[in-house]
């Protein structure tokens, strides 16, 4: 598979253009390629189907790959992503899957069920998707040094690749100053191109603007998201996780900027309806309960 073809598949998947990737005729698009490369591209199509919640279609496509770990992962998602002892055992056990994605699906299971230490233990530091997930988990846990170590695991030959630039931009988004600006420029560039502009890239650009306290620019991004949502329609509705992230950022924008057009309480109710188990809601509830407890203690 040529670098151009790899870039196209990576670009569509990692910018969350899942519908486009799912509809891509890989054999026509890639031509005559090594079966292993075609298998890799097919795995990205399956993961896009999973992102869109199309589990039955994903299971049908996955059957040809004969990957037991992937099959079990699809069953887990079909079950409503509920952690069970059976799934814990299945994903924690050693198996004979030789597909490089096996370690990724195991780690994804433990990430979704918030067993982060187990997720990290499953990752293969020689596989780029695994490295990228290692960076993500470390950032999610607020462990920036660990995220930096994972980022350094990328092979030197891939330091100019789309997946590396995107993963490093996540890390940069957690910084300030020039490092944060590097992330801003990355998302500003891909959000200025119709072929790469997605909800995902715009949400990250919004975060960069909010961290830099660039409120007019943040408002422009929110307007662009609204326009893109009208254009894309159902595809946005299917990307639940990014809709939740967008609502959280809108809440932050409303509170920090004081823009009367955005009602933080109304947005919070929307988030609770969309994703009642969202970590932001749980954390906010815990903080409110702690505050109420302190008030009650000193008011007594």
CSV table of C-alpha atoms in Angstrom, one decimal:
chain,number,residue,atom,x,y,z
A,1,UNK,CA,0.0,0.0,0.0
A,2,UNK,CA,1.4,3.4,-1.0
A,3,UNK,CA,1.8,6.3,1.4
A,4,UNK,CA,-0.9,8.1,-0.4
A,5,UNK,CA,-3.4,5.3,0.2
A,6,UNK,CA,-2.4,4.9,3.8
A,7,UNK,CA,-2.9,8.6,4.3
A,8,UNK,CA,-6.4,8.5,2.9
A,9,UNK,CA,-7.5,5.7,5.2
A,10,UNK,CA,-5.8,7.3,8.2
A,11,UNK,CA,-7.2,10.7,7.4
A,12,UNK,CA,-10.8,9.5,7.1
A,13,UNK,CA,-10.7,7.4,10.3
A,14,UNK,CA,-8.8,9.8,12.5
A,15,UNK,CA,-10.8,12.9,11.5
A,16,UNK,CA,-14.0,10.8,12.3
A,17,UNK,CA,-15.2,10.9,8.7
A,18,UNK,CA,-16.5,7.4,9.4
A,19,UNK,CA,-19.4,7.4,6.9
A,20,UNK,CA,-17.0,8.2,4.0
A,21,UNK,CA,-14.6,5.5,5.1
A,22,UNK,CA,-17.3,2.9,5.4
A,23,UNK,CA,-18.5,3.7,1.9
A,24,UNK,CA,-15.0,3.5,0.4
A,25,UNK,CA,-14.5,0.7,-2.0
A,26,UNK,CA,-11.2,-0.5,-0.8
A,27,UNK,CA,-10.4,-2.9,-3.6
A,28,UNK,CA,-11.2,-0.3,-6.2
A,29,UNK,CA,-9.5,2.5,-4.2
A,30,UNK,CA,-6.3,0.6,-3.3
A,31,UNK,CA,-6.0,-1.6,-6.4
A,32,UNK,CA,-3.8,-4.6,-6.2
A,33,UNK,CA,-2.1,-4.6,-2.8
A,34,UNK,CA,-0.7,-7.1,-0.4
A,35,UNK,CA,-3.5,-8.9,1.4
A,36,UNK,CA,-2.2,-7.8,4.8
A,37,UNK,CA,-2.5,-4.2,3.8
A,38,UNK,CA,-6.0,-4.7,2.6
A,39,UNK,CA,-6.8,-6.5,5.9
A,40,UNK,CA,-5.5,-3.4,7.7
A,41,UNK,CA,-7.7,-1.1,5.7
A,42,UNK,CA,-10.7,-3.3,6.3
A,43,UNK,CA,-10.1,-3.2,10.1
A,44,UNK,CA,-10.4,0.6,9.9
A,45,UNK,CA,-13.7,0.3,8.0
A,46,UNK,CA,-14.9,-2.0,10.8
A,47,UNK,CA,-13.9,0.4,13.5
A,48,UNK,CA,-15.7,3.2,11.6
A,49,UNK,CA,-18.9,1.0,11.6
A,50,UNK,CA,-18.5,0.5,15.3
A,51,UNK,CA,-18.1,4.3,15.8
A,52,UNK,CA,-21.3,4.8,13.9
A,53,UNK,CA,-23.1,2.1,16.1
A,54,UNK,CA,-23.6,-0.2,13.1
A,55,UNK,CA,-22.6,-3.4,15.0
A,56,UNK,CA,-24.3,-5.9,12.8
A,57,UNK,CA,-22.6,-4.6,9.7
A,58,UNK,CA,-19.3,-4.6,11.6
A,59,UNK,CA,-19.8,-8.2,12.6
A,60,UNK,CA,-20.5,-9.2,9.1
A,61,UNK,CA,-17.3,-7.6,7.8
A,62,UNK,CA,-15.3,-8.8,10.7
A,63,UNK,CA,-16.2,-12.5,10.0
A,64,UNK,CA,-13.7,-12.5,7.1
A,65,UNK,CA,-10.8,-11.3,9.3
A,66,UNK,CA,-11.2,-14.3,11.7
A,67,UNK,CA,-10.1,-12.3,14.7
A,68,UNK,CA,-11.7,-13.7,17.9
A,69,UNK,CA,-10.8,-10.6,19.9
A,70,UNK,CA,-12.5,-8.3,17.4
A,71,UNK,CA,-15.6,-10.5,17.4
A,72,UNK,CA,-15.8,-10.4,21.2
A,73,UNK,CA,-15.3,-6.7,21.2
A,74,UNK,CA,-18.2,-6.2,18.8
A,75,UNK,CA,-20.4,-8.4,21.1
A,76,UNK,CA,-19.3,-6.2,24.0
A,77,UNK,CA,-20.4,-3.0,22.2
A,78,UNK,CA,-23.7,-4.7,21.1
A,79,UNK,CA,-24.4,-5.5,24.8
A,80,UNK,CA,-24.4,-1.8,25.6
A,81,UNK,CA,-20.7,-1.7,26.6
A,82,UNK,CA,-21.5,-3.3,29.9
A,83,UNK,CA,-18.6,-4.7,31.9
A,84,UNK,CA,-19.0,-8.4,32.9
A,85,UNK,CA,-16.7,-10.9,34.5
A,86,UNK,CA,-17.0,-12.9,31.2
A,87,UNK,CA,-15.8,-10.0,29.1
A,88,UNK,CA,-13.0,-9.2,31.7
A,89,UNK,CA,-11.8,-12.7,31.4
A,90,UNK,CA,-12.0,-12.8,27.6
A,91,UNK,CA,-10.1,-9.6,27.1
A,92,UNK,CA,-7.6,-10.3,29.9
A,93,UNK,CA,-6.7,-13.7,28.7
A,94,UNK,CA,-3.9,-14.5,26.3
A,95,UNK,CA,-5.0,-15.8,22.9
A,96,UNK,CA,-3.5,-16.8,19.6
A,97,UNK,CA,-4.7,-13.8,17.6
A,98,UNK,CA,-1.8,-12.7,15.4
A,99,UNK,CA,-3.6,-9.6,14.2
A,100,UNK,CA,-1.9,-6.4,15.5
A,101,UNK,CA,-5.3,-5.1,16.3
A,102,UNK,CA,-5.9,-7.8,19.0
A,103,UNK,CA,-4.0,-5.8,21.6
A,104,UNK,CA,-5.9,-2.7,20.6
A,105,UNK,CA,-9.3,-4.2,21.0
A,106,UNK,CA,-8.4,-5.5,24.4
A,107,UNK,CA,-7.1,-2.1,25.5
A,108,UNK,CA,-10.2,-0.4,24.1
A,109,UNK,CA,-12.4,-2.7,26.2
A,110,UNK,CA,-10.5,-1.9,29.4
A,111,UNK,CA,-10.5,1.8,28.5
A,112,UNK,CA,-14.3,1.9,27.9
A,113,UNK,CA,-14.9,0.1,31.2
A,114,UNK,CA,-12.4,2.6,32.9
A,115,UNK,CA,-9.9,-0.1,33.9
A,116,UNK,CA,-7.1,2.0,32.7
A,117,UNK,CA,-4.1,0.2,34.2
A,118,UNK,CA,-5.3,-3.0,32.5
A,119,UNK,CA,-5.8,-1.1,29.3
A,120,UNK,CA,-2.2,0.2,29.3
A,121,UNK,CA,-0.9,-3.3,30.1
A,122,UNK,CA,-2.5,-4.7,26.9
A,123,UNK,CA,-0.9,-2.2,24.6
A,124,UNK,CA,1.9,-3.1,22.2
A,125,UNK,CA,4.4,-0.2,22.0
A,126,UNK,CA,5.5,-1.2,18.5
A,127,UNK,CA,2.1,-0.7,16.9
A,128,UNK,CA,1.2,2.9,16.1
A,129,UNK,CA,-2.6,2.6,17.0
A,130,UNK,CA,-1.5,1.2,20.4
A,131,UNK,CA,0.9,4.0,20.9
A,132,UNK,CA,-1.8,6.6,20.0
A,133,UNK,CA,-4.2,5.0,22.5
A,134,UNK,CA,-1.4,5.0,25.2
A,135,UNK,CA,-1.1,8.7,24.7
A,136,UNK,CA,-4.9,9.2,24.9
A,137,UNK,CA,-5.2,7.1,28.1
A,138,UNK,CA,-2.3,8.9,29.8
A,139,UNK,CA,-3.8,12.3,28.9
A,140,UNK,CA,-7.2,11.2,30.2
A,141,UNK,CA,-5.6,10.4,33.5
A,142,UNK,CA,-3.7,13.7,33.6
A,143,UNK,CA,-0.3,11.9,33.4
A,144,UNK,CA,1.5,14.2,30.9
A,145,UNK,CA,4.9,12.7,31.5
A,146,UNK,CA,3.5,9.2,30.6
A,147,UNK,CA,1.8,10.6,27.5
A,148,UNK,CA,5.2,12.1,26.5
A,149,UNK,CA,6.9,8.7,26.9
A,150,UNK,CA,4.2,7.1,24.7
A,151,UNK,CA,4.6,9.7,22.1
A,152,UNK,CA,8.3,9.1,21.9
A,153,UNK,CA,7.6,5.4,21.0
A,154,UNK,CA,6.5,6.4,17.5
A,155,UNK,CA,9.0,5.2,14.9
A,156,UNK,CA,11.2,8.0,13.5
A,157,UNK,CA,9.9,7.2,10.0
A,158,UNK,CA,6.4,8.1,11.0
A,159,UNK,CA,7.1,11.4,12.6
A,160,UNK,CA,5.6,13.2,9.6
A,161,UNK,CA,2.6,10.9,9.3
A,162,UNK,CA,-1.0,12.0,9.8
A,163,UNK,CA,-1.5,9.8,12.8
A,164,UNK,CA,1.6,11.1,14.6
A,165,UNK,CA,0.8,14.7,13.9
A,166,UNK,CA,-2.8,14.1,15.2
A,167,UNK,CA,-1.6,12.2,18.3
A,168,UNK,CA,1.0,14.8,19.2
A,169,UNK,CA,-1.6,17.6,18.8
A,170,UNK,CA,-3.6,15.9,21.6
A,171,UNK,CA,-0.6,16.2,23.8
A,172,UNK,CA,0.0,19.8,22.8
A,173,UNK,CA,-3.6,20.7,23.5
A,174,UNK,CA,-2.9,19.9,27.2
A,175,UNK,CA,-0.1,22.5,27.3
A,176,UNK,CA,0.1,26.3,27.2
A,177,UNK,CA,2.2,28.9,25.3
A,178,UNK,CA,4.0,27.9,22.1
A,179,UNK,CA,3.3,24.2,22.6
A,180,UNK,CA,-0.5,24.9,22.8
A,181,UNK,CA,-0.2,27.1,19.7
A,182,UNK,CA,1.3,24.2,17.8
A,183,UNK,CA,-1.9,22.3,18.4
A,184,UNK,CA,-4.0,25.3,17.5
A,185,UNK,CA,-2.2,25.7,14.1
A,186,UNK,CA,-2.7,22.0,13.4
A,187,UNK,CA,-6.5,22.1,14.0
A,188,UNK,CA,-6.8,25.4,12.4
A,189,UNK,CA,-5.2,24.0,9.2
A,190,UNK,CA,-7.3,20.9,9.0
A,191,UNK,CA,-10.4,22.8,9.9
A,192,UNK,CA,-9.8,25.2,7.0
A,193,UNK,CA,-9.8,22.3,4.5
A,194,UNK,CA,-13.2,21.0,3.4
A,195,UNK,CA,-11.8,17.5,3.0
A,196,UNK,CA,-10.6,17.3,6.6
A,197,UNK,CA,-13.1,19.6,8.5
A,198,UNK,CA,-15.1,17.5,11.0
A,199,UNK,CA,-16.8,17.9,14.3
A,200,UNK,CA,-13.8,16.3,15.9
A,201,UNK,CA,-11.3,18.8,14.5
A,202,UNK,CA,-13.5,21.8,15.2
A,203,UNK,CA,-14.1,20.7,18.9
A,204,UNK,CA,-10.3,20.5,19.3
A,205,UNK,CA,-9.9,23.9,17.7
A,206,UNK,CA,-12.5,25.3,20.0
A,207,UNK,CA,-10.6,24.0,23.0
A,208,UNK,CA,-7.4,25.6,21.8
A,209,UNK,CA,-9.2,29.0,21.5
A,210,UNK,CA,-10.8,28.7,24.9
A,211,UNK,CA,-7.5,27.9,26.5
A,212,UNK,CA,-6.0,31.0,24.8
A,213,UNK,CA,-9.0,33.0,26.0
A,214,UNK,CA,-9.7,33.9,22.3
A,215,UNK,CA,-13.5,34.3,22.7
A,216,UNK,CA,-14.4,35.9,19.4
A,217,UNK,CA,-12.5,33.1,17.6
A,218,UNK,CA,-14.2,30.5,19.8
A,219,UNK,CA,-17.6,31.9,18.9
A,220,UNK,CA,-16.6,31.7,15.2
A,221,UNK,CA,-15.8,28.0,15.6
A,222,UNK,CA,-19.1,27.4,17.4
A,223,UNK,CA,-20.9,29.0,14.5
A,224,UNK,CA,-18.9,26.9,12.0
A,225,UNK,CA,-19.9,23.8,14.0
A,226,UNK,CA,-23.5,24.7,13.8
A,227,UNK,CA,-23.3,25.2,10.0
A,228,UNK,CA,-21.5,21.9,9.6
A,229,UNK,CA,-24.0,20.1,11.8
A,230,UNK,CA,-26.8,21.3,9.5
A,231,UNK,CA,-24.8,20.2,6.5
A,232,UNK,CA,-23.9,16.7,7.8
A,233,UNK,CA,-27.1,16.0,9.7
A,234,UNK,CA,-27.3,12.4,10.8
A,235,UNK,CA,-23.6,11.7,10.8
A,236,UNK,CA,-23.2,14.2,13.7
A,237,UNK,CA,-26.0,12.6,15.6
A,238,UNK,CA,-24.2,9.2,15.4
A,239,UNK,CA,-21.0,10.5,16.9
A,240,UNK,CA,-22.3,10.7,20.5
A,241,UNK,CA,-19.0,11.0,22.2
A,242,UNK,CA,-18.0,14.1,20.2
A,243,UNK,CA,-21.4,15.7,20.7
A,244,UNK,CA,-20.9,15.3,24.5
A,245,UNK,CA,-17.5,16.9,24.2
A,246,UNK,CA,-19.0,19.8,22.2
A,247,UNK,CA,-21.6,20.4,24.9
A,248,UNK,CA,-19.0,20.4,27.6
A,249,UNK,CA,-17.0,23.0,25.6
A,250,UNK,CA,-20.1,25.1,25.0
A,251,UNK,CA,-20.7,25.0,28.8
A,252,UNK,CA,-17.2,26.2,29.4
A,253,UNK,CA,-17.5,28.9,26.8
A,254,UNK,CA,-20.8,30.1,28.3
A,255,UNK,CA,-19.3,30.3,31.8
A,256,UNK,CA,-15.9,31.8,30.9
A,257,UNK,CA,-17.1,34.3,28.3
A,258,UNK,CA,-20.4,35.3,29.8
A,259,UNK,CA,-22.0,35.2,26.3
A,260,UNK,CA,-25.7,35.4,27.0
A,261,UNK,CA,-26.5,33.5,23.8
A,262,UNK,CA,-25.3,30.3,25.5
A,263,UNK,CA,-27.2,29.1,28.6
A,264,UNK,CA,-24.9,26.9,30.6
A,265,UNK,CA,-27.7,25.4,32.7
A,266,UNK,CA,-29.7,24.5,29.6
A,267,UNK,CA,-26.6,23.0,27.9
A,268,UNK,CA,-25.9,20.9,31.1
A,269,UNK,CA,-29.4,19.5,30.9
A,270,UNK,CA,-28.8,18.6,27.2
A,271,UNK,CA,-25.6,16.8,28.3
A,272,UNK,CA,-27.4,14.9,31.0
A,273,UNK,CA,-30.0,13.7,28.5
A,274,UNK,CA,-27.4,12.7,25.9
A,275,UNK,CA,-25.0,11.0,28.2
A,276,UNK,CA,-26.1,10.7,31.9
A,277,UNK,CA,-23.0,8.7,32.8
A,278,UNK,CA,-20.6,11.3,31.3
A,279,UNK,CA,-17.5,11.8,33.5
A,280,UNK,CA,-18.1,15.6,33.5
A,281,UNK,CA,-21.5,15.2,35.0
A,282,UNK,CA,-20.4,12.7,37.6
A,283,UNK,CA,-17.4,14.9,38.6
A,284,UNK,CA,-19.7,18.0,38.8
A,285,UNK,CA,-22.2,16.2,40.9
A,286,UNK,CA,-19.4,15.0,43.3
A,287,UNK,CA,-18.1,18.6,43.6
A,288,UNK,CA,-21.6,20.0,44.2
A,289,UNK,CA,-22.2,17.4,46.9
A,290,UNK,CA,-18.9,18.2,48.6
A,291,UNK,CA,-19.7,21.9,48.5
A,292,UNK,CA,-23.2,21.3,49.9
A,293,UNK,CA,-21.7,19.2,52.7
A,294,UNK,CA,-19.3,22.0,53.6
A,295,UNK,CA,-22.1,24.6,53.6
A,296,UNK,CA,-24.3,22.4,55.8
A,297,UNK,CA,-21.5,21.8,58.2
A,298,UNK,CA,-20.8,25.4,58.9
A,299,UNK,CA,-24.5,26.5,58.7
A,300,UNK,CA,-25.4,24.0,61.5
